[in-house]
Coordinates of C-alpha atoms and ligand atoms in Angstrom, one line a residue:
M1 CA -5.1 -20.6 -14.4
S2 CA -7.4 -21.2 -11.5
E3 CA -9.1 -18.3 -9.7
T4 CA -6.2 -18.1 -7.3
G5 CA -3.8 -17.5 -10.2
V6 CA -2.1 -20.8 -9.6
A7 CA -1.9 -23.1 -12.6
A8 CA -4.1 -26.2 -12.1
V9 CA -2.3 -29.5 -12.0
P10 CA -3.2 -31.2 -15.2
E11 CA -4.6 -34.7 -15.4
T12 CA -1.7 -37.2 -15.5
L13 CA -1.2 -38.7 -19.0
G14 CA 1.6 -41.1 -19.9
A15 CA 3.5 -43.1 -22.4
T16 CA 5.6 -46.2 -21.6
G17 CA 8.5 -45.4 -19.2
M18 CA 7.7 -41.7 -18.6
T19 CA 8.6 -40.5 -15.1
E20 CA 5.9 -39.2 -12.8
E21 CA 6.8 -35.6 -13.4
E22 CA 6.9 -36.1 -17.2
R23 CA 3.4 -37.8 -17.1
R24 CA 2.0 -34.7 -15.4
W25 CA 3.6 -31.9 -17.5
M26 CA 4.4 -33.3 -20.9
L27 CA 2.6 -34.8 -23.9
P28 CA 2.5 -38.6 -23.9
V29 CA 4.1 -38.9 -27.3
Y30 CA 7.3 -40.7 -26.6
P31 CA 7.7 -44.2 -25.1
H32 CA 10.8 -44.1 -22.9
S33 CA 13.3 -47.0 -22.7
G34 CA 13.6 -47.1 -18.9
I35 CA 17.2 -45.8 -18.7
E36 CA 17.7 -42.3 -17.5
P37 CA 21.1 -40.9 -18.4
V38 CA 22.4 -38.2 -16.0
R39 CA 26.0 -37.7 -17.1
G40 CA 28.2 -38.5 -20.1
V41 CA 31.9 -38.5 -20.8
G42 CA 33.4 -39.6 -24.1
A43 CA 31.4 -42.6 -25.4
L44 CA 30.1 -43.5 -21.9
L45 CA 26.8 -42.6 -20.2
E46 CA 26.1 -42.8 -16.5
T47 CA 22.5 -43.6 -15.5
R48 CA 20.5 -42.4 -12.5
D49 CA 20.5 -45.9 -11.1
G50 CA 24.3 -45.9 -11.2
R51 CA 25.0 -48.0 -14.3
T52 CA 27.6 -47.1 -16.9
L53 CA 26.7 -47.8 -20.5
I54 CA 28.8 -47.7 -23.7
D55 CA 26.7 -45.5 -26.0
F56 CA 26.4 -47.1 -29.4
Y57 CA 23.5 -44.9 -30.3
G58 CA 24.5 -41.3 -29.6
G59 CA 21.0 -39.9 -29.0
H60 CA 19.8 -40.6 -32.6
A61 CA 23.3 -39.8 -33.9
V62 CA 23.5 -36.3 -32.4
A63 CA 26.3 -36.9 -29.9
L64 CA 28.8 -37.0 -32.7
L65 CA 31.8 -36.4 -30.5
G66 CA 30.4 -38.1 -27.5
Y67 CA 29.9 -36.2 -24.2
A68 CA 31.8 -33.4 -22.5
H69 CA 34.4 -33.0 -25.2
P70 CA 36.6 -30.3 -23.6
R71 CA 37.1 -28.3 -26.8
L72 CA 33.3 -28.2 -27.5
I73 CA 32.7 -26.9 -24.0
T74 CA 35.4 -24.3 -24.4
A75 CA 34.1 -23.2 -27.8
L76 CA 30.5 -22.9 -26.4
D77 CA 31.6 -21.0 -23.3
E78 CA 33.8 -18.6 -25.2
Q79 CA 31.2 -17.8 -27.8
A80 CA 28.4 -17.4 -25.2
R81 CA 30.6 -14.9 -23.3
T82 CA 31.4 -13.0 -26.5
L83 CA 28.1 -12.8 -28.4
F84 CA 25.2 -15.1 -27.5
F85 CA 23.0 -14.3 -30.4
Q86 CA 22.5 -12.2 -33.5
S87 CA 20.3 -13.0 -36.5
N88 CA 21.0 -13.3 -40.3
V89 CA 20.4 -9.6 -40.9
V90 CA 23.9 -8.8 -39.7
P91 CA 27.2 -10.3 -40.8
L92 CA 29.0 -12.6 -38.3
E93 CA 32.6 -13.6 -38.7
V94 CA 31.9 -16.8 -36.8
R95 CA 29.1 -17.7 -39.3
A96 CA 31.2 -17.0 -42.4
R97 CA 34.0 -19.1 -40.9
A98 CA 31.7 -22.0 -40.2
A99 CA 30.3 -21.8 -43.8
K100 CA 33.8 -21.8 -45.3
R101 CA 34.9 -24.7 -43.2
L102 CA 31.8 -26.8 -43.9
V103 CA 31.9 -26.1 -47.6
Q104 CA 35.6 -26.8 -47.9
W105 CA 35.2 -30.0 -45.9
G106 CA 32.2 -31.2 -48.0
P107 CA 31.9 -32.5 -51.5
E108 CA 33.7 -30.5 -54.2
G109 CA 31.0 -28.7 -56.3
L110 CA 28.8 -27.7 -53.4
T111 CA 30.1 -24.2 -52.9
R112 CA 27.7 -22.4 -50.5
A113 CA 26.1 -23.2 -47.1
F114 CA 22.7 -22.1 -45.7
F115 CA 22.4 -22.7 -41.9
V116 CA 19.2 -23.9 -40.3
N117 CA 18.3 -25.6 -37.0
S118 CA 17.2 -29.2 -37.8
G119 CA 17.2 -31.9 -40.4
A120 CA 13.6 -31.3 -41.4
E121 CA 14.2 -27.6 -41.8
A122 CA 17.2 -28.4 -44.0
N123 CA 15.1 -30.6 -46.2
E124 CA 12.2 -28.1 -46.4
N125 CA 14.7 -25.5 -47.7
A126 CA 16.2 -27.9 -50.1
F127 CA 12.8 -28.6 -51.6
R128 CA 12.1 -24.8 -51.8
L129 CA 15.4 -24.4 -53.7
A130 CA 14.6 -27.2 -56.1
F131 CA 11.2 -25.9 -56.9
R132 CA 12.5 -22.3 -57.4
H133 CA 15.4 -23.5 -59.5
T134 CA 13.3 -25.6 -61.9
E135 CA 10.6 -22.9 -62.1
R136 CA 13.1 -20.1 -62.9
R137 CA 14.9 -22.3 -65.5
E138 CA 11.7 -23.4 -67.2
G139 CA 9.2 -20.7 -66.5
R140 CA 6.7 -23.2 -65.1
K141 CA 6.3 -25.1 -61.9
R142 CA 7.2 -28.8 -61.6
R143 CA 5.0 -30.3 -59.0
K144 CA 6.6 -33.6 -57.9
I145 CA 9.3 -34.9 -55.7
V146 CA 10.6 -38.4 -55.9
A147 CA 11.7 -40.3 -52.8
L148 CA 12.6 -43.9 -51.9
E149 CA 10.6 -46.5 -50.1
G150 CA 11.8 -46.7 -46.5
A151 CA 13.0 -43.1 -46.5
F152 CA 12.9 -40.9 -43.4
H153 CA 13.3 -37.1 -44.0
G154 CA 11.6 -35.5 -41.0
R155 CA 8.3 -34.5 -39.5
T156 CA 7.5 -31.0 -40.8
A157 CA 5.0 -30.7 -43.7
A158 CA 7.2 -31.1 -46.7
A159 CA 9.8 -33.4 -45.1
A160 CA 7.0 -35.7 -43.8
A161 CA 5.4 -35.8 -47.2
V162 CA 8.5 -37.6 -48.6
T163 CA 8.8 -39.9 -45.6
W164 CA 7.8 -43.5 -46.3
G165 CA 4.6 -44.4 -44.4
S166 CA 4.1 -40.9 -43.0
E167 CA 0.4 -41.0 -43.6
R168 CA 0.2 -43.0 -40.4
W169 CA 1.4 -40.0 -38.3
Y170 CA 1.5 -37.1 -40.7
G171 CA -1.6 -35.3 -39.4
F172 CA -2.1 -33.0 -42.4
P173 CA -5.0 -33.4 -44.8
Q174 CA -2.7 -33.3 -47.9
A175 CA 0.9 -33.1 -49.0
P176 CA 2.2 -29.7 -50.2
F177 CA 3.3 -31.3 -53.6
D178 CA 3.0 -34.6 -55.4
V179 CA 5.2 -37.4 -54.2
T180 CA 6.2 -40.6 -55.9
F181 CA 8.0 -43.3 -53.9
V182 CA 10.2 -45.8 -55.8
P183 CA 11.5 -49.1 -54.4
R184 CA 15.1 -49.2 -53.3
G185 CA 17.4 -50.4 -56.1
D186 CA 14.7 -50.2 -58.9
L187 CA 16.3 -48.0 -61.6
A188 CA 13.5 -48.6 -64.1
A189 CA 10.9 -47.3 -61.6
L190 CA 13.3 -44.4 -60.8
E191 CA 13.7 -43.3 -64.4
E192 CA 9.9 -43.3 -64.9
A193 CA 9.2 -41.4 -61.7
L194 CA 11.8 -38.7 -62.6
V195 CA 9.9 -37.4 -65.6
D196 CA 9.0 -33.8 -64.7
A197 CA 10.1 -34.2 -61.1
A198 CA 11.6 -31.1 -59.4
A199 CA 13.8 -33.2 -57.1
L200 CA 14.9 -36.6 -56.1
I201 CA 15.7 -36.9 -52.4
V202 CA 17.9 -39.8 -51.2
E203 CA 19.6 -40.9 -48.0
P204 CA 22.8 -42.5 -49.4
V205 CA 22.5 -44.8 -46.4
Q206 CA 18.9 -45.0 -45.1
G207 CA 19.0 -44.6 -41.3
Q208 CA 15.6 -45.1 -39.8
A209 CA 14.9 -47.9 -42.3
G210 CA 17.8 -49.9 -40.7
A211 CA 21.1 -48.9 -42.3
Y212 CA 20.4 -49.7 -45.9
E213 CA 23.0 -48.5 -48.4
A214 CA 21.6 -47.1 -51.7
G215 CA 24.8 -48.5 -53.2
E216 CA 27.4 -46.8 -55.3
S217 CA 26.2 -48.0 -58.7
W218 CA 22.6 -47.0 -57.9
L219 CA 23.8 -43.5 -56.8
V220 CA 25.9 -43.1 -59.9
A221 CA 22.9 -44.1 -62.1
A222 CA 20.6 -41.8 -60.2
R223 CA 23.0 -38.9 -60.7
E224 CA 23.0 -39.6 -64.5
M225 CA 19.3 -39.9 -64.6
T226 CA 18.6 -36.7 -62.7
K227 CA 20.9 -34.8 -65.0
A228 CA 19.0 -36.2 -68.0
S229 CA 15.6 -35.3 -66.5
G230 CA 16.6 -31.9 -65.2
T231 CA 15.8 -33.0 -61.7
V232 CA 17.6 -31.6 -58.7
L233 CA 19.4 -34.4 -56.8
I234 CA 19.3 -34.0 -53.0
F235 CA 21.3 -36.1 -50.6
D236 CA 19.8 -36.2 -47.2
E237 CA 22.9 -36.7 -45.0
V238 CA 21.2 -35.7 -41.8
Q239 CA 22.0 -39.1 -40.3
C240 CA 24.7 -40.6 -42.5
G241 CA 26.8 -37.5 -43.0
L242 CA 29.4 -35.7 -40.8
G243 CA 32.1 -38.3 -40.8
R244 CA 29.8 -41.2 -40.1
S245 CA 30.5 -42.8 -43.5
G246 CA 34.3 -42.6 -42.9
Q247 CA 34.5 -39.5 -45.1
P248 CA 33.1 -36.0 -44.3
F249 CA 30.0 -36.9 -46.2
A250 CA 28.7 -40.1 -47.9
A251 CA 28.7 -38.2 -51.2
Q252 CA 32.5 -38.3 -50.9
A253 CA 32.6 -41.9 -49.7
Y254 CA 30.6 -43.0 -52.8
G255 CA 32.1 -40.4 -55.2
V256 CA 28.8 -38.9 -56.2
T257 CA 28.0 -35.2 -55.9
P258 CA 24.4 -34.1 -55.6
D259 CA 23.1 -30.6 -56.3
L260 CA 22.0 -30.1 -52.7
L261 CA 23.1 -31.8 -49.5
T262 CA 21.3 -31.5 -46.2
T263 CA 22.8 -32.2 -42.8
A264 CA 22.0 -31.7 -39.2
K265 CA 22.1 -34.0 -36.1
G266 CA 25.7 -33.9 -34.9
L267 CA 26.7 -30.8 -36.9
A268 CA 27.2 -28.7 -33.8
G269 CA 28.0 -31.7 -31.5
G270 CA 24.5 -31.7 -29.8
F271 CA 23.5 -28.1 -30.1
P272 CA 20.6 -27.7 -32.6
A273 CA 22.0 -26.9 -36.1
G274 CA 21.5 -27.9 -39.7
A275 CA 22.7 -26.9 -43.1
V276 CA 22.0 -27.1 -46.8
L277 CA 25.1 -27.3 -49.0
V278 CA 24.3 -25.9 -52.4
S279 CA 25.9 -26.2 -55.9
D280 CA 27.0 -23.1 -57.7
E281 CA 24.3 -23.5 -60.3
L282 CA 21.5 -23.5 -57.7
A283 CA 23.1 -20.7 -55.7
R284 CA 23.4 -18.5 -58.7
G285 CA 19.7 -18.1 -59.3
L286 CA 18.9 -17.0 -55.8
R287 CA 17.5 -13.6 -54.8
E288 CA 17.3 -11.8 -51.5
G289 CA 14.5 -13.2 -49.3
D290 CA 14.2 -16.5 -51.1
L291 CA 15.1 -18.3 -47.8
G292 CA 15.1 -17.3 -44.2
T293 CA 15.3 -18.4 -40.6
T294 CA 15.6 -16.7 -37.2
F295 CA 17.8 -19.1 -35.2
G296 CA 19.7 -20.7 -38.1
G297 CA 23.4 -19.7 -38.3
G298 CA 23.4 -18.2 -34.8
P299 CA 26.8 -17.6 -33.2
L300 CA 26.7 -20.5 -30.7
A301 CA 25.8 -23.1 -33.3
C302 CA 28.4 -21.7 -35.7
A303 CA 31.2 -21.7 -33.1
L304 CA 30.4 -25.3 -32.4
I305 CA 30.2 -26.3 -36.1
N306 CA 33.7 -24.9 -36.6
T307 CA 35.0 -26.8 -33.6
V308 CA 33.3 -30.1 -34.5
I309 CA 34.9 -30.2 -37.9
Q310 CA 38.3 -29.1 -36.5
I311 CA 38.1 -31.9 -33.9
I312 CA 37.2 -34.6 -36.4
E313 CA 40.3 -33.5 -38.5
D314 CA 42.7 -33.0 -35.6
E315 CA 41.8 -36.3 -33.9
G316 CA 41.9 -38.4 -37.1
L317 CA 38.3 -39.5 -36.5
L318 CA 37.5 -40.4 -40.1
Q319 CA 40.2 -43.0 -40.0
R320 CA 38.9 -44.2 -36.7
V321 CA 35.4 -44.7 -38.1
R322 CA 36.8 -46.7 -41.0
D323 CA 38.9 -48.9 -38.7
L324 CA 36.3 -49.5 -36.0
S325 CA 33.5 -50.0 -38.5
E326 CA 35.6 -52.8 -40.0
R327 CA 36.3 -54.2 -36.5
I328 CA 32.5 -54.3 -35.8
R329 CA 32.0 -56.1 -39.1
T330 CA 34.6 -58.7 -38.4
T331 CA 33.9 -59.3 -34.6
C332 CA 30.2 -58.7 -34.0
V333 CA 28.7 -61.4 -36.2
T334 CA 28.2 -63.6 -33.3
G335 CA 25.4 -64.7 -30.8
P336 CA 22.1 -63.4 -32.2
V337 CA 23.8 -61.3 -35.0
T338 CA 23.9 -62.9 -38.4
A339 CA 25.1 -60.0 -40.5
V340 CA 26.2 -56.4 -40.5
Q341 CA 24.9 -53.8 -43.0
G342 CA 25.3 -50.1 -43.6
K343 CA 28.4 -48.0 -43.7
G344 CA 31.0 -46.6 -41.3
F345 CA 29.3 -45.7 -38.0
L346 CA 25.7 -46.1 -39.4
L347 CA 25.4 -49.9 -39.1
G348 CA 22.6 -52.4 -38.7
L349 CA 23.1 -55.7 -36.9
R350 CA 20.8 -58.2 -38.4
T351 CA 19.4 -60.3 -35.6
T352 CA 17.8 -63.8 -35.3
R353 CA 15.3 -62.6 -32.7
P354 CA 13.4 -59.3 -32.6
A355 CA 15.9 -56.4 -32.3
K356 CA 13.9 -54.9 -29.4
E357 CA 14.8 -58.1 -27.3
I358 CA 18.5 -57.9 -28.2
Q359 CA 18.5 -54.2 -27.5
L360 CA 17.2 -54.8 -23.9
E361 CA 19.6 -57.7 -23.4
L362 CA 22.5 -55.5 -24.5
I363 CA 21.6 -52.9 -21.9
E364 CA 22.0 -55.6 -19.3
H365 CA 25.5 -56.0 -20.6
G366 CA 26.2 -52.3 -20.3
I367 CA 25.7 -51.4 -24.0
L368 CA 23.2 -48.9 -25.4
T369 CA 22.0 -49.4 -29.0
G370 CA 19.0 -48.4 -31.1
T371 CA 16.3 -50.1 -33.2
S372 CA 14.9 -49.1 -36.6
G373 CA 12.0 -49.6 -38.9
D374 CA 13.2 -53.1 -39.6
P375 CA 12.2 -55.3 -36.6
H376 CA 15.3 -57.4 -37.0
I377 CA 17.9 -54.7 -37.2
V378 CA 19.7 -53.3 -34.1
R379 CA 20.9 -49.9 -35.2
L380 CA 24.4 -48.5 -34.3
L381 CA 25.1 -44.8 -34.4
P382 CA 28.1 -44.5 -32.1
P383 CA 30.0 -41.3 -31.4
L384 CA 33.0 -40.9 -33.6
V385 CA 35.2 -41.0 -30.5
L386 CA 34.3 -44.6 -29.8
D387 CA 37.3 -46.8 -28.8
A388 CA 38.4 -50.2 -30.0
V389 CA 37.8 -51.6 -26.4
H390 CA 34.2 -50.6 -26.7
V391 CA 33.8 -52.6 -29.9
D392 CA 35.5 -55.6 -28.1
Q393 CA 33.0 -55.2 -25.2
M394 CA 30.1 -55.2 -27.7
A395 CA 31.5 -58.4 -29.4
A396 CA 31.9 -60.1 -26.0
A397 CA 28.4 -59.1 -24.9
L398 CA 26.9 -60.4 -28.2
K399 CA 28.8 -63.7 -27.7
E400 CA 27.0 -64.2 -24.3
I401 CA 23.6 -63.4 -25.7
R402 CA 21.4 -66.4 -26.8
P403 CA 21.2 -66.6 -30.6
Ligands
LIG501 N1 16.6 -36.9 -42.4 C1 17.1 -38.0 -41.8 C2 17.8 -39.0 -42.7 C3 16.9 -38.2 -40.5 O1 17.4 -39.4 -39.9 C4 16.2 -37.3 -39.7 C5 16.0 -37.5 -38.3 O2 16.1 -38.6 -37.7 C6 15.7 -36.1 -40.3 C7 15.9 -36.0 -41.7 C8 14.9 -35.1 -39.5 O3 15.8 -34.4 -38.7 P1 15.3 -33.6 -37.5 O4 14.7 -34.5 -36.5 O5 16.5 -32.8 -37.0 O6 14.2 -32.6 -38.1

């Protein structure tokens, strides 16, 4: 504050593409892409300069049901008018209903839900559960978590510690536990790393890395190995879960059930929400106070979680994902795209030229996509309400783009 009591205007900072107001009032930590969405309906976004874009990226996979879905708006409005917030120290019917619906929709064998606010928070709590479980079982602490090269699990202390390459941006002097990274697909390295590990965390389809599937046989083997070593198996389905695989969760798509499953992103259709799904065995050892959160499981998020799952079921969106994913695979290997990888609606288009160039050229054709850690992968995370005509427009646009 200045002597007059008026806040001084801060020095203007900036990252690529920030608006003048953002440069003045916000931290310069995000480069912006140069498009400014002002409105969204279904899978379409309208920008400030009057363009309409087909959204194949969904705000990092969060806009699971696209924009302005009338049932989500109604659910939010009704819950806001009824009870805007209460914490976890009181029972809430809407929370119990969301937990039941999510557990019944998820993999058999995961029987309880714990609600949080984000993917990183879900993973932090999954690690806490894994360390507690192994300690109470064995009477001593295991100190290690195993993760995969290329993995992304979030930005908080523990989640960042198991994120590949995080030392570049982690910012903390040390990790809260030991971490061993193993190369994707290397089962011998995995078996060795699992000795005395409290948990193995895996994205069944790595998102940020560029839509890399772990593969069914690898997942089956990892399940067997973690059972043998007494290691808790965690599936991070923050990005690949919630219908994106063509099943409720990738665990069901690959027929492998972990001990813990974390999810977030589109769980409440764009409202912050995350969850940990927990096996009976891990849930049984818990005591009051073992986990906690202020906002997690709030009534607004829970009303939306209920509605999101109901909409996916009522509108047959899992089948739509399977069908349109296949349509992308068969029609979009054209122009600069040489192959498609990933699963369902978490796909990577392998490109001849840098993905960043193709992404910019696709915007010129009215299509919004993402990039990834792989410089030659354009990443697709479209809303589940995408239409066949949108895929056809993508294929036509790619055909016109120089290889
Ligand atoms: N796990 C995966 C696989 C993710 O893709 C992300 C975010 O992109 C996270 C965890 C972290 O989620 P959040 O940003 O909600 O903390």
